[in-house]
PDB file of C-alpha atoms in Angstrom:
ATOM      1  CA  UNK A   1      33.115 -46.938  -5.732  1.00  0.00           C
ATOM      2  CA  UNK A   2      31.333 -48.549  -2.830  1.00  0.00           C
ATOM      3  CA  UNK A   3      28.537 -47.501  -0.605  1.00  0.00           C
ATOM      4  CA  UNK A   4      28.307 -43.961   0.777  1.00  0.00           C
ATOM      5  CA  UNK A   5      28.996 -43.266   4.418  1.00  0.00           C
ATOM      6  CA  UNK A   6      25.947 -42.722   6.580  1.00  0.00           C
ATOM      7  CA  UNK A   7      25.591 -41.382  10.139  1.00  0.00           C
ATOM      8  CA  UNK A   8      24.802 -44.074  12.630  1.00  0.00           C
ATOM      9  CA  UNK A   9      24.459 -44.145  16.391  1.00  0.00           C
ATOM     10  CA  UNK A  10      26.258 -47.474  16.649  1.00  0.00           C
ATOM     11  CA  UNK A  11      29.931 -47.869  15.809  1.00  0.00           C
ATOM     12  CA  UNK A  12      30.806 -50.360  13.096  1.00  0.00           C
ATOM     13  CA  UNK A  13      33.837 -50.313  10.864  1.00  0.00           C
ATOM     14  CA  UNK A  14      33.882 -46.697   9.745  1.00  0.00           C
ATOM     15  CA  UNK A  15      35.351 -43.326  10.332  1.00  0.00           C
ATOM     16  CA  UNK A  16      34.432 -40.748  12.909  1.00  0.00           C
ATOM     17  CA  UNK A  17      33.699 -37.310  11.454  1.00  0.00           C
ATOM     18  CA  UNK A  18      35.150 -34.374  13.347  1.00  0.00           C
ATOM     19  CA  UNK A  19      32.533 -32.767  15.521  1.00  0.00           C
ATOM     20  CA  UNK A  20      29.893 -35.284  14.501  1.00  0.00           C
ATOM     21  CA  UNK A  21      28.508 -38.536  15.861  1.00  0.00           C
ATOM     22  CA  UNK A  22      30.008 -41.844  14.829  1.00  0.00           C
ATOM     23  CA  UNK A  23      29.425 -42.991  11.269  1.00  0.00           C
ATOM     24  CA  UNK A  24      29.695 -46.282   9.503  1.00  0.00           C
ATOM     25  CA  UNK A  25      29.193 -47.960   6.201  1.00  0.00           C
ATOM     26  CA  UNK A  26      25.660 -49.187   6.242  1.00  0.00           C
ATOM     27  CA  UNK A  27      24.789 -52.276   4.238  1.00  0.00           C
ATOM     28  CA  UNK A  28      21.074 -51.462   4.324  1.00  0.00           C
ATOM     29  CA  UNK A  29      20.678 -47.725   4.004  1.00  0.00           C
ATOM     30  CA  UNK A  30      17.439 -46.024   4.920  1.00  0.00           C
ATOM     31  CA  UNK A  31      16.231 -44.118   1.829  1.00  0.00           C
ATOM     32  CA  UNK A  32      14.403 -41.635   4.074  1.00  0.00           C
ATOM     33  CA  UNK A  33      17.776 -40.415   5.369  1.00  0.00           C
ATOM     34  CA  UNK A  34      19.335 -39.377   2.066  1.00  0.00           C
ATOM     35  CA  UNK A  35      20.377 -36.049   3.553  1.00  0.00           C
ATOM     36  CA  UNK A  36      22.487 -37.954   6.081  1.00  0.00           C
ATOM     37  CA  UNK A  37      24.638 -39.704   3.458  1.00  0.00           C
ATOM     38  CA  UNK A  38      28.228 -38.640   3.114  1.00  0.00           C
ATOM     39  CA  UNK A  39      30.392 -39.577   0.176  1.00  0.00           C
ATOM     40  CA  UNK A  40      34.119 -39.861  -0.555  1.00  0.00           C
ATOM     41  CA  UNK A  41      35.767 -37.630  -3.133  1.00  0.00           C
ATOM     42  CA  UNK A  42      35.884 -40.535  -5.597  1.00  0.00           C
ATOM     43  CA  UNK A  43      32.143 -41.001  -5.384  1.00  0.00           C
ATOM     44  CA  UNK A  44      31.608 -37.242  -5.852  1.00  0.00           C
ATOM     45  CA  UNK A  45      33.866 -37.282  -8.914  1.00  0.00           C
ATOM     46  CA  UNK A  46      31.629 -39.928 -10.454  1.00  0.00           C
ATOM     47  CA  UNK A  47      28.420 -38.082  -9.636  1.00  0.00           C
ATOM     48  CA  UNK A  48      29.558 -34.641 -10.779  1.00  0.00           C
ATOM     49  CA  UNK A  49      32.100 -35.278 -13.556  1.00  0.00           C
ATOM     50  CA  UNK A  50      34.566 -32.977 -11.756  1.00  0.00           C
ATOM     51  CA  UNK A  51      38.172 -33.942 -11.091  1.00  0.00           C
ATOM     52  CA  UNK A  52      39.519 -34.365  -7.574  1.00  0.00           C
ATOM     53  CA  UNK A  53      41.706 -31.294  -8.168  1.00  0.00           C
ATOM     54  CA  UNK A  54      38.689 -29.165  -9.083  1.00  0.00           C
ATOM     55  CA  UNK A  55      36.773 -30.338  -6.034  1.00  0.00           C
ATOM     56  CA  UNK A  56      39.699 -29.627  -3.719  1.00  0.00           C
ATOM     57  CA  UNK A  57      40.143 -26.193  -5.311  1.00  0.00           C
ATOM     58  CA  UNK A  58      36.477 -25.300  -4.722  1.00  0.00           C
ATOM     59  CA  UNK A  59      36.977 -26.336  -1.112  1.00  0.00           C
ATOM     60  CA  UNK A  60      40.180 -24.278  -0.859  1.00  0.00           C
ATOM     61  CA  UNK A  61      38.544 -21.084  -2.185  1.00  0.00           C
ATOM     62  CA  UNK A  62      35.497 -21.535   0.029  1.00  0.00           C
ATOM     63  CA  UNK A  63      32.837 -22.451  -2.538  1.00  0.00           C
ATOM     64  CA  UNK A  64      32.087 -25.660  -0.638  1.00  0.00           C
ATOM     65  CA  UNK A  65      32.773 -26.780   2.938  1.00  0.00           C
ATOM     66  CA  UNK A  66      32.706 -30.579   3.138  1.00  0.00           C
ATOM     67  CA  UNK A  67      32.994 -32.315   6.465  1.00  0.00           C
ATOM     68  CA  UNK A  68      36.278 -33.911   7.449  1.00  0.00           C
ATOM     69  CA  UNK A  69      37.047 -37.224   9.053  1.00  0.00           C
ATOM     70  CA  UNK A  70      39.436 -37.557  11.979  1.00  0.00           C
ATOM     71  CA  UNK A  71      42.028 -38.504   9.316  1.00  0.00           C
ATOM     72  CA  UNK A  72      41.274 -35.183   7.510  1.00  0.00           C
ATOM     73  CA  UNK A  73      39.561 -36.829   4.526  1.00  0.00           C
ATOM     74  CA  UNK A  74      36.728 -34.927   2.937  1.00  0.00           C
ATOM     75  CA  UNK A  75      33.206 -36.318   3.206  1.00  0.00           C
ATOM     76  CA  UNK A  76      30.521 -34.741   1.005  1.00  0.00           C
ATOM     77  CA  UNK A  77      26.778 -34.584   1.686  1.00  0.00           C
ATOM     78  CA  UNK A  78      24.034 -34.675  -0.956  1.00  0.00           C
ATOM     79  CA  UNK A  79      23.785 -30.888  -0.503  1.00  0.00           C
ATOM     80  CA  UNK A  80      27.526 -30.540  -1.247  1.00  0.00           C
ATOM     81  CA  UNK A  81      27.046 -32.583  -4.450  1.00  0.00           C
ATOM     82  CA  UNK A  82      24.163 -30.352  -5.555  1.00  0.00           C
ATOM     83  CA  UNK A  83      26.270 -27.288  -4.819  1.00  0.00           C
ATOM     84  CA  UNK A  84      29.163 -28.727  -6.872  1.00  0.00           C
ATOM     85  CA  UNK A  85      26.808 -29.362  -9.801  1.00  0.00           C
ATOM     86  CA  UNK A  86      25.658 -25.748  -9.583  1.00  0.00           C
ATOM     87  CA  UNK A  87      29.275 -24.521  -9.437  1.00  0.00           C
ATOM     88  CA  UNK A  88      30.084 -26.657 -12.485  1.00  0.00           C
ATOM     89  CA  UNK A  89      27.132 -25.118 -14.350  1.00  0.00           C
ATOM     90  CA  UNK A  90      28.145 -21.584 -13.415  1.00  0.00           C
ATOM     91  CA  UNK A  91      31.767 -22.198 -14.408  1.00  0.00           C
ATOM     92  CA  UNK A  92      30.512 -23.388 -17.820  1.00  0.00           C
ATOM     93  CA  UNK A  93      28.651 -20.049 -18.099  1.00  0.00           C
ATOM     94  CA  UNK A  94      32.065 -18.343 -17.722  1.00  0.00           C
ATOM     95  CA  UNK A  95      31.458 -16.868 -14.270  1.00  0.00           C
ATOM     96  CA  UNK A  96      34.463 -16.180 -12.082  1.00  0.00           C
ATOM     97  CA  UNK A  97      34.898 -17.944  -8.752  1.00  0.00           C
ATOM     98  CA  UNK A  98      34.320 -14.595  -7.022  1.00  0.00           C
ATOM     99  CA  UNK A  99      30.974 -14.139  -8.799  1.00  0.00           C
ATOM    100  CA  UNK A 100      30.019 -17.736  -8.009  1.00  0.00           C
ATOM    101  CA  UNK A 101      30.883 -17.195  -4.353  1.00  0.00           C
ATOM    102  CA  UNK A 102      28.619 -14.117  -4.237  1.00  0.00           C
ATOM    103  CA  UNK A 103      25.799 -16.108  -5.819  1.00  0.00           C
ATOM    104  CA  UNK A 104      26.230 -19.030  -3.444  1.00  0.00           C
ATOM    105  CA  UNK A 105      26.460 -16.808  -0.378  1.00  0.00           C
ATOM    106  CA  UNK A 106      23.184 -15.199  -1.386  1.00  0.00           C
ATOM    107  CA  UNK A 107      21.783 -18.603  -2.416  1.00  0.00           C
ATOM    108  CA  UNK A 108      19.961 -16.738  -5.198  1.00  0.00           C
ATOM    109  CA  UNK A 109      20.202 -18.751  -8.404  1.00  0.00           C
ATOM    110  CA  UNK A 110      18.563 -15.951 -10.399  1.00  0.00           C
ATOM    111  CA  UNK A 111      21.726 -13.913  -9.752  1.00  0.00           C
ATOM    112  CA  UNK A 112      23.576 -16.414 -11.953  1.00  0.00           C
ATOM    113  CA  UNK A 113      21.606 -15.288 -14.984  1.00  0.00           C
ATOM    114  CA  UNK A 114      22.300 -11.639 -14.109  1.00  0.00           C
ATOM    115  CA  UNK A 115      26.028 -12.275 -13.794  1.00  0.00           C
ATOM    116  CA  UNK A 116      26.020 -14.220 -17.032  1.00  0.00           C
ATOM    117  CA  UNK A 117      24.227 -11.406 -18.922  1.00  0.00           C
ATOM    118  CA  UNK A 118      26.466  -8.819 -17.259  1.00  0.00           C
ATOM    119  CA  UNK A 119      29.559 -10.806 -18.319  1.00  0.00           C
ATOM    120  CA  UNK A 120      28.288 -11.115 -21.882  1.00  0.00           C
ATOM    121  CA  UNK A 121      27.671  -7.339 -22.039  1.00  0.00           C
ATOM    122  CA  UNK A 122      31.217  -6.691 -20.798  1.00  0.00           C
ATOM    123  CA  UNK A 123      32.585  -9.136 -23.342  1.00  0.00           C
ATOM    124  CA  UNK A 124      30.748  -7.365 -26.172  1.00  0.00           C
ATOM    125  CA  UNK A 125      32.181  -3.998 -25.097  1.00  0.00           C
ATOM    126  CA  UNK A 126      35.724  -5.230 -24.535  1.00  0.00           C
ATOM    127  CA  UNK A 127      37.984  -4.937 -27.588  1.00  0.00           C
ATOM    128  CA  UNK A 128      39.031  -8.326 -28.906  1.00  0.00           C
ATOM    129  CA  UNK A 129      42.632  -9.243 -29.490  1.00  0.00           C
ATOM    130  CA  UNK A 130      43.580 -11.935 -31.990  1.00  0.00           C
ATOM    131  CA  UNK A 131      45.638 -14.690 -30.430  1.00  0.00           C
ATOM    132  CA  UNK A 132      46.855 -18.028 -31.615  1.00  0.00           C
ATOM    133  CA  UNK A 133      48.392 -21.140 -30.176  1.00  0.00           C
ATOM    134  CA  UNK A 134      50.669 -21.193 -33.237  1.00  0.00           C
ATOM    135  CA  UNK A 135      52.095 -17.715 -33.768  1.00  0.00           C
ATOM    136  CA  UNK A 136      53.069 -16.693 -37.296  1.00  0.00           C
ATOM    137  CA  UNK A 137      56.811 -16.475 -37.588  1.00  0.00           C
ATOM    138  CA  UNK A 138      57.041 -14.166 -40.605  1.00  0.00           C
ATOM    139  CA  UNK A 139      54.898 -11.779 -42.629  1.00  0.00           C
ATOM    140  CA  UNK A 140      54.933 -13.995 -45.747  1.00  0.00           C
ATOM    141  CA  UNK A 141      53.236 -16.796 -43.847  1.00  0.00           C
ATOM    142  CA  UNK A 142      50.717 -14.349 -42.411  1.00  0.00           C
ATOM    143  CA  UNK A 143      49.916 -13.007 -45.891  1.00  0.00           C
ATOM    144  CA  UNK A 144      49.437 -16.530 -47.238  1.00  0.00           C
ATOM    145  CA  UNK A 145      47.064 -17.457 -44.363  1.00  0.00           C
ATOM    146  CA  UNK A 146      45.041 -14.277 -44.840  1.00  0.00           C
ATOM    147  CA  UNK A 147      44.805 -14.889 -48.594  1.00  0.00           C
ATOM    148  CA  UNK A 148      43.586 -18.468 -48.034  1.00  0.00           C
ATOM    149  CA  UNK A 149      40.927 -17.244 -45.604  1.00  0.00           C
ATOM    150  CA  UNK A 150      39.723 -14.581 -48.048  1.00  0.00           C
ATOM    151  CA  UNK A 151      39.451 -17.166 -50.838  1.00  0.00           C
ATOM    152  CA  UNK A 152      37.577 -19.606 -48.618  1.00  0.00           C
ATOM    153  CA  UNK A 153      35.061 -16.886 -47.670  1.00  0.00           C
ATOM    154  CA  UNK A 154      34.508 -15.980 -51.332  1.00  0.00           C
ATOM    155  CA  UNK A 155      33.796 -19.631 -52.182  1.00  0.00           C
ATOM    156  CA  UNK A 156      30.920 -19.727 -49.671  1.00  0.00           C
TER     157      UNK A 156
END
């Protein structure tokens, strides 16, 4: 994907970030300045395993706020990448974007466990409804499926 963008006081071939000093692609990056690196959305996709659409959505709903270039392209910091990895983890725990936003605004990761437990408790108390991707078209088919399931349970 190429090298990440890094802030630099001298202008080389690069892109100016809105409201920031000039930046350029540095061939020899200083490892002590890792918090100054900014990455394109493609690089962030590789690092996080998220799609570009997911990343843009998280920006749209306010879960992240990446910097923008003068050409309105997103540039992500190491902190943004860490935040995206946390968002990905919380989404996998079935938290809503609203709950994630509350957690991130408070920057309290322990809240994530609370919301997860709270969500599990709600799920246990909520009546379940059977659904299927392939609905049964008639009662004879439904009876046959139920009979097959009963027989398979008895065999175990």
